[in-house]
Short mmCIF file of C-alpha atoms in Angstrom, two decimals:
data_model
loop_
_atom_site.label_atom_id
_atom_site.label_comp_id
_atom_site.label_asym_id
_atom_site.label_seq_id
_atom_site.Cartn_x
_atom_site.Cartn_y
_atom_site.Cartn_z
CA MET X 1 11.35 -86.71 211.95
CA GLU X 2 10.86 -86.04 216.04
CA HIS X 3 8.17 -83.14 216.79
CA ALA X 4 9.03 -80.10 218.50
CA PRO X 5 7.70 -79.96 221.77
CA ALA X 6 5.06 -77.70 222.35
CA ARG X 7 5.59 -73.86 223.29
CA SER X 8 6.63 -72.53 226.74
CA ARG X 9 5.59 -68.97 227.41
CA SER X 10 8.69 -68.17 228.80
CA ARG X 11 10.39 -68.25 225.81
CA LEU X 12 10.92 -65.63 222.89
CA VAL X 13 9.60 -66.59 219.47
CA GLY X 14 9.28 -65.65 216.24
CA GLN X 15 10.27 -61.61 215.50
CA PRO X 16 11.24 -60.91 219.30
CA LEU X 17 13.74 -64.15 219.46
CA LEU X 18 15.17 -62.72 215.67
CA TYR X 19 15.56 -59.14 216.56
CA ALA X 20 17.19 -60.64 220.32
CA ILE X 21 19.31 -63.05 218.55
CA THR X 22 20.89 -59.94 216.14
CA ALA X 23 20.93 -57.40 218.92
CA PHE X 24 23.36 -60.11 220.97
CA ALA X 25 25.34 -61.23 217.76
CA SER X 26 25.63 -57.42 216.82
CA LEU X 27 27.75 -57.00 219.92
CA GLY X 28 30.40 -59.06 218.09
CA VAL X 29 30.56 -56.64 215.33
CA PHE X 30 30.39 -54.21 217.53
CA LEU X 31 33.49 -55.35 219.07
CA PHE X 32 35.79 -55.33 216.26
CA GLY X 33 34.93 -52.20 215.56
CA TYR X 34 35.63 -50.98 219.07
CA ASP X 35 38.88 -52.11 218.74
CA GLN X 36 39.18 -51.44 215.39
CA GLY X 37 38.78 -47.18 216.48
CA VAL X 38 39.95 -47.24 219.77
CA MET X 39 43.48 -47.32 218.53
CA SER X 40 42.83 -44.07 216.19
CA GLY X 41 42.57 -41.63 219.14
CA ILE X 42 44.83 -42.64 221.94
CA ILE X 43 47.55 -42.80 219.26
CA THR X 44 48.09 -38.85 218.92
CA GLY X 45 47.57 -38.63 223.09
CA PRO X 46 50.52 -37.05 224.76
CA HIS X 47 50.49 -39.75 227.86
CA PHE X 48 50.23 -42.10 224.95
CA ARG X 49 53.38 -41.39 223.33
CA LYS X 50 55.17 -40.64 226.26
CA PHE X 51 54.80 -43.81 227.83
CA PHE X 52 55.73 -45.68 224.57
CA ASN X 53 58.78 -43.25 224.07
CA ASN X 54 57.38 -41.39 220.83
CA PRO X 55 56.94 -43.76 218.55
CA GLY X 56 57.45 -43.61 215.03
CA PRO X 57 54.87 -44.14 212.17
CA ILE X 58 56.10 -47.92 211.59
CA GLU X 59 56.12 -48.50 214.84
CA VAL X 60 52.34 -47.16 215.22
CA GLY X 61 51.55 -48.56 211.92
CA THR X 62 52.35 -52.05 213.26
CA MET X 63 51.09 -51.50 216.88
CA VAL X 64 47.36 -50.45 214.97
CA ALA X 65 47.67 -53.20 212.36
CA VAL X 66 49.28 -56.12 214.21
CA LEU X 67 45.88 -56.59 215.11
CA GLU X 68 44.77 -57.83 211.85
CA ILE X 69 47.52 -60.72 211.81
CA GLY X 70 45.86 -62.22 214.63
CA ALA X 71 42.66 -61.91 213.28
CA PHE X 72 44.23 -63.40 209.91
CA VAL X 73 45.25 -66.74 211.35
CA THR X 74 41.51 -67.32 213.42
CA SER X 75 39.58 -66.25 210.64
CA ILE X 76 40.91 -69.25 208.71
CA ALA X 77 40.80 -71.52 211.71
CA ALA X 78 36.99 -70.15 212.52
CA GLY X 79 35.78 -72.57 208.53
CA GLN X 80 37.25 -75.67 211.41
CA VAL X 81 35.99 -74.55 214.59
CA GLY X 82 32.70 -73.36 213.21
CA ASP X 83 31.72 -77.03 211.85
CA LYS X 84 33.16 -78.39 214.83
CA LEU X 85 31.49 -77.12 217.62
CA GLY X 86 28.70 -74.91 216.08
CA ARG X 87 28.11 -71.51 215.64
CA ARG X 88 27.25 -70.16 219.66
CA GLY X 89 30.38 -72.17 220.77
CA THR X 90 32.72 -70.21 218.60
CA LEU X 91 31.29 -66.98 219.21
CA PHE X 92 32.01 -67.73 222.96
CA ILE X 93 35.29 -68.43 222.53
CA GLY X 94 35.92 -65.43 219.95
CA ALA X 95 34.28 -63.33 222.88
CA CYS X 96 36.66 -65.00 225.82
CA VAL X 97 39.77 -64.65 223.76
CA PHE X 98 39.17 -61.35 222.83
CA GLY X 99 38.48 -60.36 226.60
CA VAL X 100 42.03 -61.56 227.63
CA GLY X 101 44.27 -59.77 224.54
CA GLY X 102 42.33 -56.49 226.10
CA ALA X 103 43.15 -57.07 229.32
CA ILE X 104 46.75 -57.34 228.44
CA GLN X 105 46.66 -54.28 225.83
CA THR X 106 44.95 -52.55 229.22
CA PHE X 107 47.94 -53.44 231.99
CA THR X 108 50.99 -53.48 229.06
CA PRO X 109 53.93 -52.78 230.95
CA GLY X 110 55.31 -51.41 227.68
CA TYR X 111 55.44 -51.40 223.69
CA TRP X 112 55.91 -55.13 223.10
CA ILE X 113 53.22 -56.36 225.33
CA MET X 114 50.66 -54.41 223.90
CA VAL X 115 51.55 -55.99 220.54
CA VAL X 116 51.25 -59.20 222.45
CA GLY X 117 47.59 -57.94 223.59
CA ARG X 118 46.95 -57.04 220.31
CA ILE X 119 47.81 -60.20 218.69
CA ILE X 120 45.14 -62.16 220.84
CA ALA X 121 42.33 -59.99 220.67
CA GLY X 122 42.95 -60.24 216.92
CA PHE X 123 42.10 -63.85 217.43
CA GLY X 124 39.18 -63.24 219.33
CA VAL X 125 38.26 -60.77 216.37
CA GLY X 126 38.78 -63.15 213.75
CA LEU X 127 36.43 -65.89 215.18
CA LEU X 128 33.82 -63.36 215.88
CA SER X 129 34.11 -61.57 212.56
CA THR X 130 34.04 -65.15 210.34
CA ILE X 131 31.12 -66.88 212.82
CA VAL X 132 28.90 -63.63 213.52
CA PRO X 133 27.87 -63.38 209.70
CA ILE X 134 27.45 -66.91 209.15
CA TYR X 135 25.24 -67.54 212.36
CA GLN X 136 23.05 -64.40 210.81
CA SER X 137 22.30 -65.48 207.81
CA GLU X 138 21.49 -69.03 208.98
CA ILE X 139 18.76 -67.52 211.46
CA SER X 140 17.52 -65.12 208.94
CA PRO X 141 14.69 -64.88 206.07
CA PRO X 142 15.40 -64.96 203.43
CA ASP X 143 13.21 -61.22 202.67
CA HIS X 144 14.59 -60.41 205.52
CA ARG X 145 18.35 -61.58 205.76
CA GLY X 146 19.62 -58.53 203.95
CA ALA X 147 18.16 -55.99 206.35
CA LEU X 148 19.46 -58.09 209.92
CA ALA X 149 23.15 -58.24 208.83
CA CYS X 150 23.05 -54.88 207.81
CA MET X 151 21.72 -54.00 211.01
CA GLU X 152 24.65 -56.03 212.81
CA PHE X 153 27.19 -53.87 211.01
CA THR X 154 25.62 -50.70 212.37
CA GLY X 155 26.33 -52.64 215.63
CA ASN X 156 29.91 -52.14 213.99
CA ILE X 157 30.58 -48.48 213.39
CA PHE X 158 28.48 -47.86 216.45
CA GLY X 159 31.23 -49.93 218.48
CA TYR X 160 33.88 -47.48 216.10
CA ALA X 161 32.25 -44.46 217.24
CA SER X 162 31.70 -45.63 220.52
CA SER X 163 35.09 -45.57 220.53
CA VAL X 164 36.19 -42.63 219.19
CA TRP X 165 34.03 -40.93 221.62
CA ILE X 166 35.38 -42.34 224.52
CA ASP X 167 38.81 -41.74 223.57
CA TYR X 168 37.48 -37.90 223.14
CA PHE X 169 36.14 -37.79 226.48
CA CYS X 170 38.99 -39.78 228.14
CA SER X 171 41.71 -37.56 226.56
CA PHE X 172 40.34 -34.82 229.26
CA ILE X 173 42.20 -36.93 231.67
CA ASP X 174 45.64 -36.00 232.74
CA SER X 175 47.27 -39.52 232.92
CA ASP X 176 47.82 -43.08 231.86
CA LEU X 177 44.33 -43.92 232.39
CA SER X 178 43.25 -41.63 229.36
CA TRP X 179 44.15 -44.59 227.23
CA ARG X 180 44.00 -47.62 229.63
CA ILE X 181 40.39 -47.07 230.36
CA PRO X 182 38.96 -47.13 226.91
CA LEU X 183 41.32 -50.40 226.22
CA PHE X 184 39.54 -51.63 229.64
CA ILE X 185 36.13 -51.18 228.31
CA GLN X 186 36.51 -53.38 225.19
CA CYS X 187 37.08 -56.40 227.96
CA VAL X 188 33.47 -55.68 229.89
CA ILE X 189 31.67 -55.54 226.57
CA GLY X 190 33.77 -59.08 225.50
CA LEU X 191 32.41 -60.59 229.12
CA ILE X 192 28.65 -59.28 228.40
CA LEU X 193 28.60 -60.86 224.55
CA ALA X 194 30.52 -64.84 226.11
CA ALA X 195 27.80 -64.34 229.04
CA GLY X 196 25.06 -63.79 226.33
CA SER X 197 26.35 -66.16 223.58
CA LEU X 198 25.22 -68.76 226.58
CA LEU X 199 21.87 -67.83 226.31
CA MET X 200 21.45 -67.62 221.96
CA PRO X 201 19.63 -70.85 220.46
CA GLU X 202 22.48 -72.51 217.77
CA SER X 203 22.04 -71.94 214.17
CA PRO X 204 19.24 -75.16 213.04
CA ARG X 205 21.21 -75.41 209.69
CA TRP X 206 24.00 -76.04 211.63
CA LEU X 207 22.22 -78.93 214.04
CA ILE X 208 20.20 -80.50 211.21
CA ASP X 209 23.34 -80.69 209.31
CA THR X 210 24.97 -82.61 212.13
CA ASP X 211 22.28 -84.90 213.09
CA LYS X 212 20.17 -82.86 215.66
CA ASP X 213 17.08 -82.82 214.14
CA ALA X 214 14.84 -82.31 216.78
CA GLU X 215 16.69 -79.48 218.36
CA GLY X 216 17.49 -78.02 215.01
CA MET X 217 13.46 -77.96 214.17
CA ARG X 218 12.66 -76.71 217.68
CA VAL X 219 15.08 -74.01 216.73
CA LEU X 220 13.09 -72.97 213.48
CA VAL X 221 9.74 -73.55 215.23
CA ASP X 222 10.67 -70.55 217.55
CA LEU X 223 12.38 -68.56 214.68
CA HIS X 224 8.76 -69.09 212.77
CA GLY X 225 6.40 -68.31 215.85
CA GLY X 226 6.75 -71.16 217.76
CA ASP X 227 3.87 -73.24 216.81
CA PRO X 228 5.27 -76.73 216.46
CA ASN X 229 2.48 -77.37 213.34
CA ASP X 230 3.81 -74.56 211.35
CA ILE X 231 3.63 -75.66 207.98
CA VAL X 232 6.65 -73.17 206.88
CA ALA X 233 8.55 -74.08 209.41
CA LYS X 234 8.30 -77.95 208.35
CA ALA X 235 8.99 -77.00 204.61
CA GLU X 236 11.87 -75.21 205.55
CA PHE X 237 13.67 -78.26 207.77
CA GLN X 238 12.81 -80.38 204.98
CA GLU X 239 14.30 -78.09 202.58
CA ILE X 240 17.11 -78.13 204.60
CA LYS X 241 17.72 -81.93 205.60
CA ASP X 242 16.87 -82.87 202.36
CA ARG X 243 20.11 -80.57 200.57
CA VAL X 244 21.99 -81.69 203.73
CA ILE X 245 20.91 -85.58 202.38
CA PHE X 246 21.39 -84.74 198.55
CA GLU X 247 25.07 -83.50 199.76
CA ARG X 248 25.87 -86.58 201.54
CA GLU X 249 25.31 -88.75 199.04
CA SER X 250 26.52 -87.13 196.18
CA GLY X 251 30.07 -87.59 197.41
CA GLU X 252 31.00 -84.33 198.00
CA GLY X 253 33.46 -83.40 200.36
CA ARG X 254 33.84 -80.99 202.65
CA SER X 255 37.50 -80.29 202.50
CA TYR X 256 39.29 -76.66 201.28
CA GLY X 257 40.49 -78.26 197.95
CA MET X 258 36.92 -79.42 197.05
CA MET X 259 35.29 -75.87 197.89
CA TRP X 260 37.81 -74.32 195.72
CA ARG X 261 37.00 -77.13 192.83
CA ARG X 262 33.78 -76.67 192.66
CA TYR X 263 32.85 -73.22 193.93
CA LYS X 264 35.89 -71.72 192.82
CA ARG X 265 33.76 -68.86 191.60
CA ARG X 266 32.13 -67.92 194.39
CA VAL X 267 34.63 -68.38 196.78
CA LEU X 268 36.97 -65.62 194.74
CA LEU X 269 34.05 -63.55 194.23
CA ALA X 270 33.45 -64.13 198.44
CA MET X 271 37.50 -62.83 198.70
CA SER X 272 37.14 -60.23 195.87
CA SER X 273 34.38 -58.11 198.36
CA GLN X 274 35.94 -58.49 201.34
CA ALA X 275 39.70 -57.07 199.33
CA PHE X 276 37.66 -54.91 198.07
CA ALA X 277 35.95 -53.41 201.25
CA GLN X 278 39.85 -52.59 202.18
CA LEU X 279 41.30 -51.21 199.09
CA ASN X 280 38.82 -48.61 198.79
CA GLY X 281 39.95 -46.98 201.70
CA ILE X 282 37.97 -47.32 204.68
CA ASN X 283 40.80 -48.17 207.19
CA VAL X 284 42.90 -45.18 206.45
CA ILE X 285 40.11 -43.19 207.97
CA SER X 286 39.10 -45.82 210.93
CA TYR X 287 42.11 -46.57 212.10
CA TYR X 288 43.84 -42.57 210.93
CA ALA X 289 40.77 -40.04 211.02
CA PRO X 290 42.69 -38.28 213.74
CA ARG X 291 45.52 -38.24 212.22
CA VAL X 292 44.05 -37.56 208.44
CA PHE X 293 42.50 -34.21 210.12
CA GLU X 294 46.04 -33.59 211.50
CA GLU X 295 47.21 -33.26 208.27
CA ALA X 296 44.14 -30.97 206.66
CA GLY X 297 44.40 -28.39 209.91
CA TRP X 298 42.78 -29.85 212.56
CA ILE X 299 45.20 -30.14 215.51
CA GLY X 300 44.73 -32.33 218.93
CA ARG X 301 42.11 -32.72 220.55
CA ASP X 302 39.87 -31.25 217.74
CA ALA X 303 41.38 -33.73 215.63
CA ILE X 304 39.47 -36.55 217.64
CA LEU X 305 36.27 -34.02 217.85
CA MET X 306 36.03 -34.22 213.89
CA THR X 307 36.44 -38.03 213.92
CA GLY X 308 33.87 -38.30 216.70
CA ILE X 309 31.18 -35.72 214.41
CA ASN X 310 32.23 -37.93 211.75
CA GLY X 311 31.31 -41.36 213.91
CA ILE X 312 28.00 -40.29 214.20
CA ILE X 313 27.16 -39.84 210.80
CA TYR X 314 28.53 -42.86 209.78
CA ILE X 315 26.40 -44.75 212.14
CA LEU X 316 23.55 -42.91 210.58
CA SER X 317 24.70 -43.74 206.78
CA THR X 318 24.01 -47.34 207.81
CA ILE X 319 20.36 -47.26 208.49
CA PRO X 320 18.69 -46.86 205.70
CA THR X 321 20.46 -49.74 203.78
CA TRP X 322 18.17 -51.64 206.13
CA TYR X 323 15.25 -50.68 204.18
CA LEU X 324 17.03 -50.75 200.88
CA VAL X 325 19.69 -53.82 200.38
CA ASP X 326 15.89 -55.89 200.03
CA ARG X 327 14.13 -54.10 198.06
CA TRP X 328 17.11 -52.60 195.48
CA GLY X 329 19.14 -55.61 195.92
CA ARG X 330 23.47 -55.82 196.50
CA ARG X 331 24.68 -55.15 193.17
CA PHE X 332 22.98 -51.31 192.83
CA ILE X 333 23.75 -50.38 196.32
CA LEU X 334 27.72 -51.55 196.11
CA LEU X 335 27.94 -50.03 192.65
CA SER X 336 26.61 -46.81 193.87
CA GLY X 337 28.65 -46.90 197.18
CA ALA X 338 31.49 -46.94 194.22
CA VAL X 339 30.89 -43.82 192.36
CA VAL X 340 30.35 -42.00 196.01
CA MET X 341 33.30 -43.02 197.70
CA GLY X 342 35.75 -42.46 194.63
CA ILE X 343 34.67 -39.54 194.27
CA ALA X 344 35.30 -38.35 197.53
CA LEU X 345 38.45 -39.72 198.10
CA THR X 346 39.61 -37.74 194.60
CA LEU X 347 38.42 -34.32 196.30
CA THR X 348 40.15 -34.90 199.21
CA GLY X 349 43.33 -35.53 197.89
CA TRP X 350 42.88 -32.67 195.57
CA TRP X 351 41.93 -30.22 198.68
CA MET X 352 45.21 -31.33 200.53
CA TYR X 353 46.83 -30.96 197.56
CA VAL X 354 46.05 -27.06 196.48
CA ASP X 355 45.99 -26.55 200.51
CA VAL X 356 44.66 -22.95 200.79
CA PRO X 357 42.57 -21.85 203.79
CA GLU X 358 39.41 -23.45 202.78
CA THR X 359 41.24 -27.14 203.57
CA PRO X 360 40.20 -27.99 206.83
CA ARG X 361 36.44 -28.01 206.48
CA ALA X 362 36.49 -29.20 202.48
CA VAL X 363 38.50 -32.09 204.30
CA VAL X 364 35.89 -32.99 206.69
CA ILE X 365 33.10 -32.99 204.16
CA CYS X 366 34.34 -35.31 201.87
CA VAL X 367 35.77 -37.41 204.90
CA ILE X 368 32.27 -37.65 206.14
CA ILE X 369 30.70 -38.17 202.44
CA PHE X 370 33.06 -41.32 201.95
CA ASN X 371 32.18 -42.42 205.33
CA ALA X 372 28.48 -42.03 204.45
CA ALA X 373 29.04 -44.04 201.29
CA PHE X 374 30.49 -47.18 202.88
CA GLY X 375 28.61 -47.56 205.74
CA TYR X 376 25.47 -47.34 203.17
CA SER X 377 27.78 -49.99 201.01
CA TRP X 378 31.02 -51.13 201.30
CA GLY X 379 31.16 -51.77 204.41
CA PRO X 380 27.59 -53.56 204.95
CA LEU X 381 27.55 -56.12 202.07
CA PRO X 382 30.64 -57.54 201.55
CA TRP X 383 29.57 -59.19 204.80
CA LEU X 384 26.35 -60.16 203.93
CA TYR X 385 27.51 -61.66 200.46
CA PRO X 386 30.00 -64.41 201.17
CA PRO X 387 27.56 -66.13 203.27
CA GLU X 388 24.69 -65.87 201.45
CA ILE X 389 26.79 -67.35 197.90
CA MET X 390 28.45 -70.41 199.76
CA PRO X 391 26.54 -73.54 200.00
CA LEU X 392 25.58 -75.41 203.48
CA THR X 393 28.36 -77.69 203.28
CA ILE X 394 31.37 -75.24 202.89
CA ARG X 395 29.72 -71.97 204.15
CA ALA X 396 32.00 -71.71 207.29
CA LYS X 397 35.01 -72.67 205.10
CA GLY X 398 34.24 -70.53 202.61
CA VAL X 399 33.19 -67.66 204.83
CA SER X 400 36.65 -68.30 206.60
CA ILE X 401 38.82 -67.71 203.62
CA SER X 402 36.78 -64.44 202.78
CA THR X 403 37.29 -62.98 206.11
CA ALA X 404 40.91 -63.89 206.49
CA THR X 405 40.95 -61.86 203.47
CA ASN X 406 39.50 -59.19 205.16
CA TRP X 407 42.39 -59.00 207.61
CA ALA X 408 44.93 -59.33 205.20
CA PHE X 409 44.14 -56.53 203.24
CA ASN X 410 43.19 -54.84 206.41
CA PHE X 411 46.49 -55.83 207.67
CA ILE X 412 48.41 -54.25 204.67
CA VAL X 413 46.53 -50.74 204.62
CA GLY X 414 46.70 -50.32 208.10
CA GLU X 415 50.12 -51.17 208.43
CA THR X 416 51.15 -49.17 205.26
CA THR X 417 48.66 -45.79 205.92
CA PRO X 418 51.18 -44.29 207.52
CA TYR X 419 54.27 -44.47 206.15
CA LEU X 420 52.68 -43.69 202.71
CA GLN X 421 50.77 -40.36 204.63
CA GLU X 422 54.67 -39.28 204.87
CA GLN X 423 55.52 -40.33 201.62
CA ILE X 424 53.44 -39.48 198.74
CA LYS X 425 51.12 -37.48 200.92
CA TRP X 426 47.89 -36.15 199.13
CA ARG X 427 47.86 -38.94 196.88
CA LEU X 428 47.49 -41.37 199.16
CA TYR X 429 43.77 -40.18 198.54
CA PRO X 430 43.35 -40.53 194.70
CA MET X 431 44.77 -44.05 194.83
CA HIS X 432 42.08 -45.55 196.95
CA GLY X 433 39.57 -43.82 194.90
CA PHE X 434 41.34 -45.56 191.81
CA TYR X 435 40.50 -48.62 193.60
CA CYS X 436 36.58 -47.83 193.60
CA ALA X 437 36.30 -47.66 189.88
CA CYS X 438 38.08 -51.11 190.27
CA SER X 439 35.33 -52.59 192.52
CA PHE X 440 32.22 -50.96 190.28
CA VAL X 441 33.69 -52.45 187.09
CA LEU X 442 34.36 -55.84 188.94
CA VAL X 443 30.36 -55.99 190.78
CA TYR X 444 29.18 -54.09 187.17
CA PHE X 445 30.43 -57.41 185.22
CA LEU X 446 30.82 -60.79 187.99
CA TYR X 447 28.56 -60.22 190.85
CA PRO X 448 24.95 -61.87 190.40
CA GLU X 449 22.31 -60.15 192.46
CA THR X 450 21.32 -62.38 195.80
CA ARG X 451 18.15 -60.69 196.90
CA GLY X 452 15.30 -62.91 198.22
CA VAL X 453 16.72 -65.74 197.59
CA PRO X 454 16.64 -68.95 199.75
CA LEU X 455 20.39 -69.93 200.55
CA GLU X 456 19.19 -73.56 199.87
CA GLU X 457 18.25 -72.27 196.29
CA MET X 458 21.79 -70.09 195.57
CA ASP X 459 22.91 -73.12 192.76
CA ALA X 460 20.15 -71.39 190.50
CA VAL X 461 21.56 -68.01 191.13
CA PHE X 462 24.92 -69.26 189.61
CA GLY X 463 23.69 -71.83 186.99
CA GLU X 464 24.60 -75.16 189.22
CA GLU X 465 21.17 -76.58 188.84
CA GLU X 466 22.00 -77.61 185.77
CA LEU X 467 25.62 -78.59 185.62
CA GLU X 468 23.95 -80.52 188.42
CA GLU X 469 21.28 -82.57 186.59
CA ARG X 470 23.85 -83.03 183.75
CA LEU X 471 25.89 -84.89 186.17
CA GLU X 472 23.32 -87.05 187.75
CA GLU X 473 22.69 -88.74 184.33
CA GLU X 474 26.07 -89.65 183.34
CA GLU X 475 27.13 -91.18 186.94
CA SER X 476 25.86 -94.73 188.12
CA GLU X 477 23.10 -96.22 190.06
CA ARG X 478 24.26 -94.02 193.36
CA ALA X 479 23.78 -90.85 191.42
CA SER X 480 20.38 -92.01 190.28
CA LEU X 481 19.31 -92.15 194.08
CA VAL X 482 20.98 -88.85 194.93
CA SER X 483 18.77 -87.31 191.87
CA ARG X 484 15.64 -88.68 193.29
CA ARG X 485 16.36 -87.45 196.65
CA SER X 486 17.55 -84.03 195.22
CA SER X 487 14.04 -83.97 192.94
CA ARG X 488 12.05 -84.55 196.12
CA SER X 489 14.08 -82.03 197.78
CA ARG X 490 12.97 -79.68 195.31
CA SER X 491 9.27 -80.61 195.63
CA GLY X 492 9.92 -80.45 199.68
CA ALA X 493 9.49 -77.18 200.13
CA LEU X 494 6.05 -76.11 198.39
CA ALA X 495 6.17 -72.87 199.08
CA ARG X 496 9.68 -72.09 197.13
CA PRO X 497 9.58 -71.01 194.05
CA GLU X 498 12.01 -72.50 191.69
CA ILE X 499 14.47 -70.14 190.31
CA ARG X 500 15.54 -69.79 186.22
CA SER X 501 18.02 -67.52 184.42
CA ARG X 502 16.76 -64.60 182.35
CA ARG X 503 19.06 -62.21 179.80
CA THR X 504 19.88 -58.62 181.46
CA GLY X 505 20.40 -55.79 179.44
CA PHE X 506 21.73 -53.03 180.33
CA PHE X 507 19.45 -51.29 182.79
CA ASP X 508 18.66 -54.53 184.26
CA ARG X 509 22.56 -54.75 185.36
CA LEU X 510 23.11 -51.40 186.57
CA LEU X 511 20.13 -51.21 188.48
CA GLY X 512 20.96 -54.45 190.20
CA ARG X 513 17.87 -56.09 188.83
CA SER X 514 18.08 -60.07 189.51
CA GLY X 515 19.38 -62.41 186.48
CA TYR X 516 17.23 -65.07 187.62
CA GLU X 517 12.79 -65.09 188.10
CA PRO X 518 10.47 -67.71 189.69
CA ILE X 519 9.61 -70.40 187.07
CA ARG X 520 5.43 -70.03 187.38
CA ASP X 521 2.48 -72.16 186.89
CA GLY X 522 2.96 -73.42 183.14
CA ASP X 523 5.82 -72.66 182.40
CA GLU X 524 7.12 -76.10 182.57
#
């Protein structure tokens, strides 16, 4: 192994480097948060409606939701792109494509050019929404991985809230600039992200996986404080390298077919987390909050103002999860969030049904509670969970499938919401409340806890280490070599405890306690 060069005084290292990477990567999720929210305020504006000849609900739904078609396409392709060009290169391309789409929307001469601009922006969003969570998970230490991913999600909600407030202030402009300026701002942010991505280090796991060992070690050294002799950085390098060698010599491919055969459970869990993030009703609010508030009795600019206030509380709700996700674990946060969201959506529908003078205020309160619960739970964790549970060889492909699921369901919800608001009215909200109940059941029975588990040891969480050992015993001489390398991999991590299964009772499952615990000295 080549040694990393001596620390440069001009480079960021350690935690400052980690937080700088998180801040810049958060611009990626800021962008697709901004793009999701920016349409909610401008579609109700008089100049926008006049320019597009008062579009009906299907036209509005298509204009809003067509972004998800582009995002769906490139989120699938991002698995291949991320493996070939690296995480940083994919981030750069996604930012550039997004900027082009934003420019087309800004200067659109009519409806169909706007739709094309939304699709192209969606191409950028698909790349960014897939690669940013992968990149963040691969540079984060296990005990801070959840917090850093949740900080990124706060960037997403900050983007959404910023777009709503920009829509509100621009609504006072008495011209088409009232909707063109909010669309133009996303181009500026895209250019900043593209420039920043050129300054960020590449993922050390991708570098080691592509045999750029010296560069991968250099990034790990920088992330651990800059000392080339740091024992933890060396141990982490060896653990990643041994895992890469083990997976190569096992003859395990990297195709989508192999991923589905070998890791079907993980893929389905990752897909379900993203599907229910949409079915639980968030984009009924994110895309159409002003329309929801208008339905409840807030009219015109007041509806956008209520949406902006909701956005501020939405941002604040994501902050406690920074602290709690690596302490309470993933399961408890998802379970508790599903309960509160389901109750809030059901009450939203009930208040609209009774239609009393208190309804407008009550609906605002229910929507704010729903948004806060989502921001604390089902907002950040479906972006954290999939890259955590996927092995390195197919992480980009697995996350691309889960992200594509997000955009597919995102499109369905975005396209159908205006129609359902007119056809089934208040019943729309209890319907999504029912999906919240379904997501509770799914997490309670099927989702393992991943808090604090190193990415290279995730096999143990899914009970796959024992299966690997049985297969190795039955294989030929080549598999014996793989087995020895695997054994070295487990002993090379020194500071990393092994994990084993333990039975969990009712309260363990409810509180999200891990079904796995370290093997202590003397246990073997």
